[in-house]
Amino acid sequence: MMNLGEFEQKLQTLLQRVPFQPFAIELDDGERWLVVKKENVMYLDGPTGVYFGGDRFMAFVDYQNVRGFHMLEVAPTT
């Protein structure tokens, strides 16, 4: 489990990367939510963000339920 400071710092860093690079949010139960575009996550600061997935899926992302963040491998553009 991450502490609040780690969660805030890592999520802000990932969302502010230019150009944006996809990543996954791994939850404590092992489930992973893919963030393929910046609009998949709404986050300002604090212990909770909002994740928007496919098929109108929306869920709160609380730092206490996050195991970690993982960069996704993407093919280079030509």
JSON list of N, CA and C in Angstrom, two decimals:
[
{"chain": "A", "resi": 1, "resn": "MET", "atom": "N", "xyz": [0.85, -1.18, 0.00]},
{"chain": "A", "resi": 1, "resn": "MET", "atom": "CA", "xyz": [0.00, 0.00, 0.00]},
{"chain": "A", "resi": 1, "resn": "MET", "atom": "C", "xyz": [0.89, 1.24, 0.00]},
{"chain": "A", "resi": 2, "resn": "MET", "atom": "N", "xyz": [0.45, 2.24, -0.73]},
{"chain": "A", "resi": 2, "resn": "MET", "atom": "CA", "xyz": [1.17, 3.50, -0.81]},
{"chain": "A", "resi": 2, "resn": "MET", "atom": "C", "xyz": [0.72, 4.43, 0.31]},
{"chain": "A", "resi": 3, "resn": "ASN", "atom": "N", "xyz": [1.61, 5.33, 0.71]},
{"chain": "A", "resi": 3, "resn": "ASN", "atom": "CA", "xyz": [1.16, 6.37, 1.62]},
{"chain": "A", "resi": 3, "resn": "ASN", "atom": "C", "xyz": [0.62, 7.53, 0.79]},
{"chain": "A", "resi": 4, "resn": "LEU", "atom": "N", "xyz": [-0.05, 8.48, 1.42]},
{"chain": "A", "resi": 4, "resn": "LEU", "atom": "CA", "xyz": [-0.70, 9.57, 0.70]},
{"chain": "A", "resi": 4, "resn": "LEU", "atom": "C", "xyz": [0.30, 10.39, -0.11]},
{"chain": "A", "resi": 5, "resn": "GLY", "atom": "N", "xyz": [1.45, 10.69, 0.46]},
{"chain": "A", "resi": 5, "resn": "GLY", "atom": "CA", "xyz": [2.46, 11.49, -0.25]},
{"chain": "A", "resi": 5, "resn": "GLY", "atom": "C", "xyz": [2.95, 10.81, -1.51]},
{"chain": "A", "resi": 6, "resn": "GLU", "atom": "N", "xyz": [3.23, 9.50, -1.43]},
{"chain": "A", "resi": 6, "resn": "GLU", "atom": "CA", "xyz": [3.67, 8.74, -2.61]},
{"chain": "A", "resi": 6, "resn": "GLU", "atom": "C", "xyz": [2.60, 8.73, -3.69]},
{"chain": "A", "resi": 7, "resn": "PHE", "atom": "N", "xyz": [1.35, 8.50, -3.28]},
{"chain": "A", "resi": 7, "resn": "PHE", "atom": "CA", "xyz": [0.23, 8.48, -4.21]},
{"chain": "A", "resi": 7, "resn": "PHE", "atom": "C", "xyz": [0.10, 9.81, -4.95]},
{"chain": "A", "resi": 8, "resn": "GLU", "atom": "N", "xyz": [0.09, 10.90, -4.20]},
{"chain": "A", "resi": 8, "resn": "GLU", "atom": "CA", "xyz": [-0.06, 12.22, -4.80]},
{"chain": "A", "resi": 8, "resn": "GLU", "atom": "C", "xyz": [1.08, 12.54, -5.76]},
{"chain": "A", "resi": 9, "resn": "GLN", "atom": "N", "xyz": [2.30, 12.32, -5.30]},
{"chain": "A", "resi": 9, "resn": "GLN", "atom": "CA", "xyz": [3.46, 12.66, -6.12]},
{"chain": "A", "resi": 9, "resn": "GLN", "atom": "C", "xyz": [3.50, 11.84, -7.40]},
{"chain": "A", "resi": 10, "resn": "LYS", "atom": "N", "xyz": [3.31, 10.54, -7.29]},
{"chain": "A", "resi": 10, "resn": "LYS", "atom": "CA", "xyz": [3.40, 9.66, -8.46]},
{"chain": "A", "resi": 10, "resn": "LYS", "atom": "C", "xyz": [2.27, 9.93, -9.45]},
{"chain": "A", "resi": 11, "resn": "LEU", "atom": "N", "xyz": [1.05, 10.07, -8.96]},
{"chain": "A", "resi": 11, "resn": "LEU", "atom": "CA", "xyz": [-0.08, 10.30, -9.87]},
{"chain": "A", "resi": 11, "resn": "LEU", "atom": "C", "xyz": [0.05, 11.65, -10.57]},
{"chain": "A", "resi": 12, "resn": "GLN", "atom": "N", "xyz": [0.43, 12.70, -9.85]},
{"chain": "A", "resi": 12, "resn": "GLN", "atom": "CA", "xyz": [0.62, 14.02, -10.47]},
{"chain": "A", "resi": 12, "resn": "GLN", "atom": "C", "xyz": [1.71, 13.95, -11.54]},
{"chain": "A", "resi": 13, "resn": "THR", "atom": "N", "xyz": [2.81, 13.28, -11.22]},
{"chain": "A", "resi": 13, "resn": "THR", "atom": "CA", "xyz": [3.92, 13.15, -12.18]},
{"chain": "A", "resi": 13, "resn": "THR", "atom": "C", "xyz": [3.47, 12.43, -13.44]},
{"chain": "A", "resi": 14, "resn": "LEU", "atom": "N", "xyz": [2.75, 11.32, -13.28]},
{"chain": "A", "resi": 14, "resn": "LEU", "atom": "CA", "xyz": [2.29, 10.56, -14.45]},
{"chain": "A", "resi": 14, "resn": "LEU", "atom": "C", "xyz": [1.32, 11.36, -15.30]},
{"chain": "A", "resi": 15, "resn": "LEU", "atom": "N", "xyz": [0.42, 12.09, -14.67]},
{"chain": "A", "resi": 15, "resn": "LEU", "atom": "CA", "xyz": [-0.58, 12.85, -15.43]},
{"chain": "A", "resi": 15, "resn": "LEU", "atom": "C", "xyz": [-0.01, 14.09, -16.10]},
{"chain": "A", "resi": 16, "resn": "GLN", "atom": "N", "xyz": [1.11, 14.60, -15.61]},
{"chain": "A", "resi": 16, "resn": "GLN", "atom": "CA", "xyz": [1.70, 15.82, -16.16]},
{"chain": "A", "resi": 16, "resn": "GLN", "atom": "C", "xyz": [2.80, 15.55, -17.19]},
{"chain": "A", "resi": 17, "resn": "ARG", "atom": "N", "xyz": [3.10, 14.29, -17.48]},
{"chain": "A", "resi": 17, "resn": "ARG", "atom": "CA", "xyz": [4.16, 13.97, -18.46]},
{"chain": "A", "resi": 17, "resn": "ARG", "atom": "C", "xyz": [3.78, 14.50, -19.83]},
{"chain": "A", "resi": 18, "resn": "VAL", "atom": "N", "xyz": [4.77, 15.07, -20.49]},
{"chain": "A", "resi": 18, "resn": "VAL", "atom": "CA", "xyz": [4.58, 15.56, -21.86]},
{"chain": "A", "resi": 18, "resn": "VAL", "atom": "C", "xyz": [5.68, 14.95, -22.72]},
{"chain": "A", "resi": 19, "resn": "PRO", "atom": "N", "xyz": [5.31, 14.14, -23.72]},
{"chain": "A", "resi": 19, "resn": "PRO", "atom": "CA", "xyz": [3.94, 13.73, -24.02]},
{"chain": "A", "resi": 19, "resn": "PRO", "atom": "C", "xyz": [3.45, 12.72, -22.99]},
{"chain": "A", "resi": 20, "resn": "PHE", "atom": "N", "xyz": [2.13, 12.62, -22.91]},
{"chain": "A", "resi": 20, "resn": "PHE", "atom": "CA", "xyz": [1.51, 11.67, -21.98]},
{"chain": "A", "resi": 20, "resn": "PHE", "atom": "C", "xyz": [1.92, 10.26, -22.35]},
{"chain": "A", "resi": 21, "resn": "GLN", "atom": "N", "xyz": [2.19, 9.44, -21.34]},
{"chain": "A", "resi": 21, "resn": "GLN", "atom": "CA", "xyz": [2.51, 8.04, -21.55]},
{"chain": "A", "resi": 21, "resn": "GLN", "atom": "C", "xyz": [1.55, 7.17, -20.75]},
{"chain": "A", "resi": 22, "resn": "PRO", "atom": "N", "xyz": [0.92, 6.18, -21.40]},
{"chain": "A", "resi": 22, "resn": "PRO", "atom": "CA", "xyz": [-0.06, 5.32, -20.72]},
{"chain": "A", "resi": 22, "resn": "PRO", "atom": "C", "xyz": [0.55, 4.60, -19.52]},
{"chain": "A", "resi": 23, "resn": "PHE", "atom": "N", "xyz": [-0.30, 4.35, -18.52]},
{"chain": "A", "resi": 23, "resn": "PHE", "atom": "CA", "xyz": [0.13, 3.62, -17.33]},
{"chain": "A", "resi": 23, "resn": "PHE", "atom": "C", "xyz": [-1.06, 2.86, -16.77]},
{"chain": "A", "resi": 24, "resn": "ALA", "atom": "N", "xyz": [-0.77, 2.00, -15.82]},
{"chain": "A", "resi": 24, "resn": "ALA", "atom": "CA", "xyz": [-1.82, 1.23, -15.14]},
{"chain": "A", "resi": 24, "resn": "ALA", "atom": "C", "xyz": [-1.79, 1.57, -13.66]},
{"chain": "A", "resi": 25, "resn": "ILE", "atom": "N", "xyz": [-2.98, 1.57, -13.08]},
{"chain": "A", "resi": 25, "resn": "ILE", "atom": "CA", "xyz": [-3.12, 1.71, -11.63]},
{"chain": "A", "resi": 25, "resn": "ILE", "atom": "C", "xyz": [-3.39, 0.30, -11.11]},
{"chain": "A", "resi": 26, "resn": "GLU", "atom": "N", "xyz": [-2.51, -0.19, -10.25]},
{"chain": "A", "resi": 26, "resn": "GLU", "atom": "CA", "xyz": [-2.69, -1.52, -9.68]},
{"chain": "A", "resi": 26, "resn": "GLU", "atom": "C", "xyz": [-3.29, -1.40, -8.29]},
{"chain": "A", "resi": 27, "resn": "LEU", "atom": "N", "xyz": [-4.41, -2.07, -8.09]},
{"chain": "A", "resi": 27, "resn": "LEU", "atom": "CA", "xyz": [-5.10, -2.05, -6.81]},
{"chain": "A", "resi": 27, "resn": "LEU", "atom": "C", "xyz": [-4.59, -3.17, -5.91]},
{"chain": "A", "resi": 28, "resn": "ASP", "atom": "N", "xyz": [-4.89, -3.08, -4.63]},
{"chain": "A", "resi": 28, "resn": "ASP", "atom": "CA", "xyz": [-4.44, -4.08, -3.67]},
{"chain": "A", "resi": 28, "resn": "ASP", "atom": "C", "xyz": [-4.89, -5.50, -4.00]},
{"chain": "A", "resi": 29, "resn": "ASP", "atom": "N", "xyz": [-6.04, -5.63, -4.66]},
{"chain": "A", "resi": 29, "resn": "ASP", "atom": "CA", "xyz": [-6.53, -6.98, -4.99]},
{"chain": "A", "resi": 29, "resn": "ASP", "atom": "C", "xyz": [-5.91, -7.52, -6.29]},
{"chain": "A", "resi": 30, "resn": "GLY", "atom": "N", "xyz": [-4.97, -6.75, -6.89]},
{"chain": "A", "resi": 30, "resn": "GLY", "atom": "CA", "xyz": [-4.30, -7.19, -8.11]},
{"chain": "A", "resi": 30, "resn": "GLY", "atom": "C", "xyz": [-4.94, -6.69, -9.39]},
{"chain": "A", "resi": 31, "resn": "GLU", "atom": "N", "xyz": [-6.14, -6.15, -9.30]},
{"chain": "A", "resi": 31, "resn": "GLU", "atom": "CA", "xyz": [-6.80, -5.60, -10.49]},
{"chain": "A", "resi": 31, "resn": "GLU", "atom": "C", "xyz": [-6.01, -4.41, -10.99]},
{"chain": "A", "resi": 32, "resn": "ARG", "atom": "N", "xyz": [-5.97, -4.24, -12.32]},
{"chain": "A", "resi": 32, "resn": "ARG", "atom": "CA", "xyz": [-5.28, -3.10, -12.92]},
{"chain": "A", "resi": 32, "resn": "ARG", "atom": "C", "xyz": [-6.25, -2.32, -13.80]},
{"chain": "A", "resi": 33, "resn": "TRP", "atom": "N", "xyz": [-6.23, -1.01, -13.62]},
{"chain": "A", "resi": 33, "resn": "TRP", "atom": "CA", "xyz": [-7.03, -0.12, -14.46]},
{"chain": "A", "resi": 33, "resn": "TRP", "atom": "C", "xyz": [-6.08, 0.60, -15.40]},
{"chain": "A", "resi": 34, "resn": "LEU", "atom": "N", "xyz": [-6.36, 0.51, -16.70]},
{"chain": "A", "resi": 34, "resn": "LEU", "atom": "CA", "xyz": [-5.49, 1.11, -17.70]},
{"chain": "A", "resi": 34, "resn": "LEU", "atom": "C", "xyz": [-5.84, 2.58, -17.90]},
{"chain": "A", "resi": 35, "resn": "VAL", "atom": "N", "xyz": [-4.82, 3.40, -17.91]},
{"chain": "A", "resi": 35, "resn": "VAL", "atom": "CA", "xyz": [-4.96, 4.83, -18.16]},
{"chain": "A", "resi": 35, "resn": "VAL", "atom": "C", "xyz": [-4.24, 5.08, -19.48]},
{"chain": "A", "resi": 36, "resn": "VAL", "atom": "N", "xyz": [-5.01, 5.03, -20.58]},
{"chain": "A", "resi": 36, "resn": "VAL", "atom": "CA", "xyz": [-4.41, 5.16, -21.91]},
{"chain": "A", "resi": 36, "resn": "VAL", "atom": "C", "xyz": [-4.43, 6.59, -22.42]},
{"chain": "A", "resi": 37, "resn": "LYS", "atom": "N", "xyz": [-5.20, 7.44, -21.75]},
{"chain": "A", "resi": 37, "resn": "LYS", "atom": "CA", "xyz": [-5.18, 8.87, -22.08]},
{"chain": "A", "resi": 37, "resn": "LYS", "atom": "C", "xyz": [-5.43, 9.64, -20.78]},
{"chain": "A", "resi": 38, "resn": "LYS", "atom": "N", "xyz": [-4.94, 10.84, -20.74]},
{"chain": "A", "resi": 38, "resn": "LYS", "atom": "CA", "xyz": [-5.01, 11.65, -19.53]},
{"chain": "A", "resi": 38, "resn": "LYS", "atom": "C", "xyz": [-6.44, 11.79, -19.01]},
{"chain": "A", "resi": 39, "resn": "GLU", "atom": "N", "xyz": [-7.39, 11.80, -19.90]},
{"chain": "A", "resi": 39, "resn": "GLU", "atom": "CA", "xyz": [-8.79, 11.99, -19.52]},
{"chain": "A", "resi": 39, "resn": "GLU", "atom": "C", "xyz": [-9.38, 10.80, -18.77]},
{"chain": "A", "resi": 40, "resn": "ASN", "atom": "N", "xyz": [-8.64, 9.68, -18.68]},
{"chain": "A", "resi": 40, "resn": "ASN", "atom": "CA", "xyz": [-9.11, 8.52, -17.93]},
{"chain": "A", "resi": 40, "resn": "ASN", "atom": "C", "xyz": [-9.09, 8.75, -16.42]},
{"chain": "A", "resi": 41, "resn": "VAL", "atom": "N", "xyz": [-8.36, 9.78, -15.96]},
{"chain": "A", "resi": 41, "resn": "VAL", "atom": "CA", "xyz": [-8.25, 10.05, -14.53]},
{"chain": "A", "resi": 41, "resn": "VAL", "atom": "C", "xyz": [-8.49, 11.53, -14.27]},
{"chain": "A", "resi": 42, "resn": "MET", "atom": "N", "xyz": [-9.33, 11.81, -13.28]},
{"chain": "A", "resi": 42, "resn": "MET", "atom": "CA", "xyz": [-9.52, 13.18, -12.82]},
{"chain": "A", "resi": 42, "resn": "MET", "atom": "C", "xyz": [-8.91, 13.26, -11.42]},
{"chain": "A", "resi": 43, "resn": "TYR", "atom": "N", "xyz": [-7.91, 14.14, -11.27]},
{"chain": "A", "resi": 43, "resn": "TYR", "atom": "CA", "xyz": [-7.24, 14.24, -9.98]},
{"chain": "A", "resi": 43, "resn": "TYR", "atom": "C", "xyz": [-6.70, 15.65, -9.79]},
{"chain": "A", "resi": 44, "resn": "LEU", "atom": "N", "xyz": [-7.00, 16.24, -8.65]},
{"chain": "A", "resi": 44, "resn": "LEU", "atom": "CA", "xyz": [-6.44, 17.56, -8.31]},
{"chain": "A", "resi": 44, "resn": "LEU", "atom": "C", "xyz": [-5.40, 17.40, -7.20]},
{"chain": "A", "resi": 45, "resn": "ASP", "atom": "N", "xyz": [-5.81, 16.88, -6.08]},
{"chain": "A", "resi": 45, "resn": "ASP", "atom": "CA", "xyz": [-4.92, 16.55, -4.98]},
{"chain": "A", "resi": 45, "resn": "ASP", "atom": "C", "xyz": [-5.74, 15.82, -3.91]},
{"chain": "A", "resi": 46, "resn": "GLY", "atom": "N", "xyz": [-5.05, 15.33, -2.90]},
{"chain": "A", "resi": 46, "resn": "GLY", "atom": "CA", "xyz": [-5.76, 14.65, -1.83]},
{"chain": "A", "resi": 46, "resn": "GLY", "atom": "C", "xyz": [-5.74, 13.15, -1.97]},
{"chain": "A", "resi": 47, "resn": "PRO", "atom": "N", "xyz": [-6.52, 12.46, -1.14]},
{"chain": "A", "resi": 47, "resn": "PRO", "atom": "CA", "xyz": [-6.45, 11.01, -1.07]},
{"chain": "A", "resi": 47, "resn": "PRO", "atom": "C", "xyz": [-7.22, 10.26, -2.15]},
{"chain": "A", "resi": 48, "resn": "THR", "atom": "N", "xyz": [-8.02, 10.95, -2.95]},
{"chain": "A", "resi": 48, "resn": "THR", "atom": "CA", "xyz": [-8.89, 10.26, -3.89]},
{"chain": "A", "resi": 48, "resn": "THR", "atom": "C", "xyz": [-8.90, 10.92, -5.26]},
{"chain": "A", "resi": 49, "resn": "GLY", "atom": "N", "xyz": [-8.88, 10.07, -6.30]},
{"chain": "A", "resi": 49, "resn": "GLY", "atom": "CA", "xyz": [-9.06, 10.52, -7.67]},
{"chain": "A", "resi": 49, "resn": "GLY", "atom": "C", "xyz": [-10.26, 9.78, -8.24]},
{"chain": "A", "resi": 50, "resn": "VAL", "atom": "N", "xyz": [-10.59, 10.07, -9.49]},
{"chain": "A", "resi": 50, "resn": "VAL", "atom": "CA", "xyz": [-11.69, 9.39, -10.16]},
{"chain": "A", "resi": 50, "resn": "VAL", "atom": "C", "xyz": [-11.16, 8.77, -11.44]},
{"chain": "A", "resi": 51, "resn": "TYR", "atom": "N", "xyz": [-11.45, 7.49, -11.64]},
{"chain": "A", "resi": 51, "resn": "TYR", "atom": "CA", "xyz": [-11.03, 6.76, -12.83]},
{"chain": "A", "resi": 51, "resn": "TYR", "atom": "C", "xyz": [-12.23, 6.57, -13.75]},
{"chain": "A", "resi": 52, "resn": "PHE", "atom": "N", "xyz": [-12.03, 6.84, -15.04]},
{"chain": "A", "resi": 52, "resn": "PHE", "atom": "CA", "xyz": [-13.06, 6.63, -16.05]},
{"chain": "A", "resi": 52, "resn": "PHE", "atom": "C", "xyz": [-12.54, 5.58, -17.02]},
{"chain": "A", "resi": 53, "resn": "GLY", "atom": "N", "xyz": [-13.18, 4.42, -17.04]},
{"chain": "A", "resi": 53, "resn": "GLY", "atom": "CA", "xyz": [-12.77, 3.34, -17.92]},
{"chain": "A", "resi": 53, "resn": "GLY", "atom": "C", "xyz": [-13.78, 3.15, -19.05]},
{"chain": "A", "resi": 54, "resn": "GLY", "atom": "N", "xyz": [-13.63, 2.05, -19.77]},
{"chain": "A", "resi": 54, "resn": "GLY", "atom": "CA", "xyz": [-14.52, 1.76, -20.87]},
{"chain": "A", "resi": 54, "resn": "GLY", "atom": "C", "xyz": [-15.93, 1.42, -20.40]},
{"chain": "A", "resi": 55, "resn": "ASP", "atom": "N", "xyz": [-16.86, 1.45, -21.34]},
{"chain": "A", "resi": 55, "resn": "ASP", "atom": "CA", "xyz": [-18.26, 1.11, -21.07]},
{"chain": "A", "resi": 55, "resn": "ASP", "atom": "C", "xyz": [-18.86, 1.92, -19.93]},
{"chain": "A", "resi": 56, "resn": "ARG", "atom": "N", "xyz": [-18.49, 3.21, -19.88]},
{"chain": "A", "resi": 56, "resn": "ARG", "atom": "CA", "xyz": [-19.03, 4.14, -18.87]},
{"chain": "A", "resi": 56, "resn": "ARG", "atom": "C", "xyz": [-18.72, 3.74, -17.43]},
{"chain": "A", "resi": 57, "resn": "PHE", "atom": "N", "xyz": [-17.63, 3.02, -17.26]},
{"chain": "A", "resi": 57, "resn": "PHE", "atom": "CA", "xyz": [-17.19, 2.63, -15.92]},
{"chain": "A", "resi": 57, "resn": "PHE", "atom": "C", "xyz": [-16.53, 3.82, -15.23]},
{"chain": "A", "resi": 58, "resn": "MET", "atom": "N", "xyz": [-16.93, 4.06, -14.00]},
{"chain": "A", "resi": 58, "resn": "MET", "atom": "CA", "xyz": [-16.34, 5.13, -13.20]},
{"chain": "A", "resi": 58, "resn": "MET", "atom": "C", "xyz": [-16.14, 4.60, -11.79]},
{"chain": "A", "resi": 59, "resn": "ALA", "atom": "N", "xyz": [-14.98, 4.90, -11.21]},
{"chain": "A", "resi": 59, "resn": "ALA", "atom": "CA", "xyz": [-14.70, 4.45, -9.85]},
{"chain": "A", "resi": 59, "resn": "ALA", "atom": "C", "xyz": [-13.79, 5.44, -9.16]},
{"chain": "A", "resi": 60, "resn": "PHE", "atom": "N", "xyz": [-13.93, 5.52, -7.85]},
{"chain": "A", "resi": 60, "resn": "PHE", "atom": "CA", "xyz": [-13.03, 6.35, -7.06]},
{"chain": "A", "resi": 60, "resn": "PHE", "atom": "C", "xyz": [-11.74, 5.58, -6.84]},
{"chain": "A", "resi": 61, "resn": "VAL", "atom": "N", "xyz": [-10.62, 6.28, -6.90]},
{"chain": "A", "resi": 61, "resn": "VAL", "atom": "CA", "xyz": [-9.31, 5.70, -6.66]},
{"chain": "A", "resi": 61, "resn": "VAL", "atom": "C", "xyz": [-8.80, 6.29, -5.34]},
{"chain": "A", "resi": 62, "resn": "ASP", "atom": "N", "xyz": [-8.86, 5.50, -4.29]},
{"chain": "A", "resi": 62, "resn": "ASP", "atom": "CA", "xyz": [-8.39, 5.95, -2.99]},
{"chain": "A", "resi": 62, "resn": "ASP", "atom": "C", "xyz": [-6.97, 5.44, -2.77]},
{"chain": "A", "resi": 63, "resn": "TYR", "atom": "N", "xyz": [-6.10, 6.30, -2.31]},
{"chain": "A", "resi": 63, "resn": "TYR", "atom": "CA", "xyz": [-4.69, 5.91, -2.16]},
{"chain": "A", "resi": 63, "resn": "TYR", "atom": "C", "xyz": [-4.52, 4.66, -1.30]},
{"chain": "A", "resi": 64, "resn": "GLN", "atom": "N", "xyz": [-5.41, 4.41, -0.36]},
{"chain": "A", "resi": 64, "resn": "GLN", "atom": "CA", "xyz": [-5.28, 3.25, 0.52]},
{"chain": "A", "resi": 64, "resn": "GLN", "atom": "C", "xyz": [-5.53, 1.93, -0.21]},
{"chain": "A", "resi": 65, "resn": "ASN", "atom": "N", "xyz": [-6.12, 2.00, -1.41]},
{"chain": "A", "resi": 65, "resn": "ASN", "atom": "CA", "xyz": [-6.39, 0.80, -2.18]},
{"chain": "A", "resi": 65, "resn": "ASN", "atom": "C", "xyz": [-5.42, 0.61, -3.35]},
{"chain": "A", "resi": 66, "resn": "VAL", "atom": "N", "xyz": [-4.42, 1.50, -3.47]},
{"chain": "A", "resi": 66, "resn": "VAL", "atom": "CA", "xyz": [-3.49, 1.44, -4.60]},
{"chain": "A", "resi": 66, "resn": "VAL", "atom": "C", "xyz": [-2.20, 0.77, -4.17]},
{"chain": "A", "resi": 67, "resn": "ARG", "atom": "N", "xyz": [-1.84, -0.29, -4.90]},
{"chain": "A", "resi": 67, "resn": "ARG", "atom": "CA", "xyz": [-0.56, -0.98, -4.66]},
{"chain": "A", "resi": 67, "resn": "ARG", "atom": "C", "xyz": [0.57, -0.26, -5.39]},
{"chain": "A", "resi": 68, "resn": "GLY", "atom": "N", "xyz": [0.26, 0.26, -6.59]},
{"chain": "A", "resi": 68, "resn": "GLY", "atom": "CA", "xyz": [1.31, 0.93, -7.35]},
{"chain": "A", "resi": 68, "resn": "GLY", "atom": "C", "xyz": [0.83, 1.38, -8.71]},
{"chain": "A", "resi": 69, "resn": "PHE", "atom": "N", "xyz": [1.73, 2.06, -9.41]},
{"chain": "A", "resi": 69, "resn": "PHE", "atom": "CA", "xyz": [1.50, 2.52, -10.78]},
{"chain": "A", "resi": 69, "resn": "PHE", "atom": "C", "xyz": [2.56, 1.86, -11.67]},
{"chain": "A", "resi": 70, "resn": "HIS", "atom": "N", "xyz": [2.15, 1.50, -12.89]},
{"chain": "A", "resi": 70, "resn": "HIS", "atom": "CA", "xyz": [3.06, 0.81, -13.79]},
{"chain": "A", "resi": 70, "resn": "HIS", "atom": "C", "xyz": [2.97, 1.42, -15.18]},
{"chain": "A", "resi": 71, "resn": "MET", "atom": "N", "xyz": [4.12, 1.75, -15.73]},
{"chain": "A", "resi": 71, "resn": "MET", "atom": "CA", "xyz": [4.17, 2.26, -17.10]},
{"chain": "A", "resi": 71, "resn": "MET", "atom": "C", "xyz": [3.79, 1.14, -18.07]},
{"chain": "A", "resi": 72, "resn": "LEU", "atom": "N", "xyz": [3.08, 1.48, -19.13]},
{"chain": "A", "resi": 72, "resn": "LEU", "atom": "CA", "xyz": [2.70, 0.49, -20.14]},
{"chain": "A", "resi": 72, "resn": "LEU", "atom": "C", "xyz": [3.66, 0.58, -21.31]},
{"chain": "A", "resi": 73, "resn": "GLU", "atom": "N", "xyz": [3.96, -0.54, -21.88]},
{"chain": "A", "resi": 73, "resn": "GLU", "atom": "CA", "xyz": [4.80, -0.58, -23.07]},
{"chain": "A", "resi": 73, "resn": "GLU", "atom": "C", "xyz": [3.96, -0.15, -24.26]},
{"chain": "A", "resi": 74, "resn": "VAL", "atom": "N", "xyz": [4.46, 0.81, -25.00]},
{"chain": "A", "resi": 74, "resn": "VAL", "atom": "CA", "xyz": [3.75, 1.26, -26.20]},
{"chain": "A", "resi": 74, "resn": "VAL", "atom": "C", "xyz": [4.71, 1.18, -27.38]},
{"chain": "A", "resi": 75, "resn": "ALA", "atom": "N", "xyz": [4.16, 0.84, -28.53]},
{"chain": "A", "resi": 75, "resn": "ALA", "atom": "CA", "xyz": [4.97, 0.76, -29.73]},
{"chain": "A", "resi": 75, "resn": "ALA", "atom": "C", "xyz": [5.34, 2.17, -30.18]},
{"chain": "A", "resi": 76, "resn": "PRO", "atom": "N", "xyz": [6.59, 2.37, -30.63]},
{"chain": "A", "resi": 76, "resn": "PRO", "atom": "CA", "xyz": [6.99, 3.69, -31.10]},
{"chain": "A", "resi": 76, "resn": "PRO", "atom": "C", "xyz": [6.23, 4.07, -32.36]},
{"chain": "A", "resi": 77, "resn": "THR", "atom": "N", "xyz": [5.93, 5.35, -32.49]},
{"chain": "A", "resi": 77, "resn": "THR", "atom": "CA", "xyz": [5.26, 5.83, -33.69]},
{"chain": "A", "resi": 77, "resn": "THR", "atom": "C", "xyz": [6.29, 6.14, -34.75]},
{"chain": "A", "resi": 78, "resn": "THR", "atom": "N", "xyz": [5.90, 5.96, -36.01]},
{"chain": "A", "resi": 78, "resn": "THR", "atom": "CA", "xyz": [6.85, 6.24, -37.10]},
{"chain": "A", "resi": 78, "resn": "THR", "atom": "C", "xyz": [6.48, 7.48, -37.83]}
]
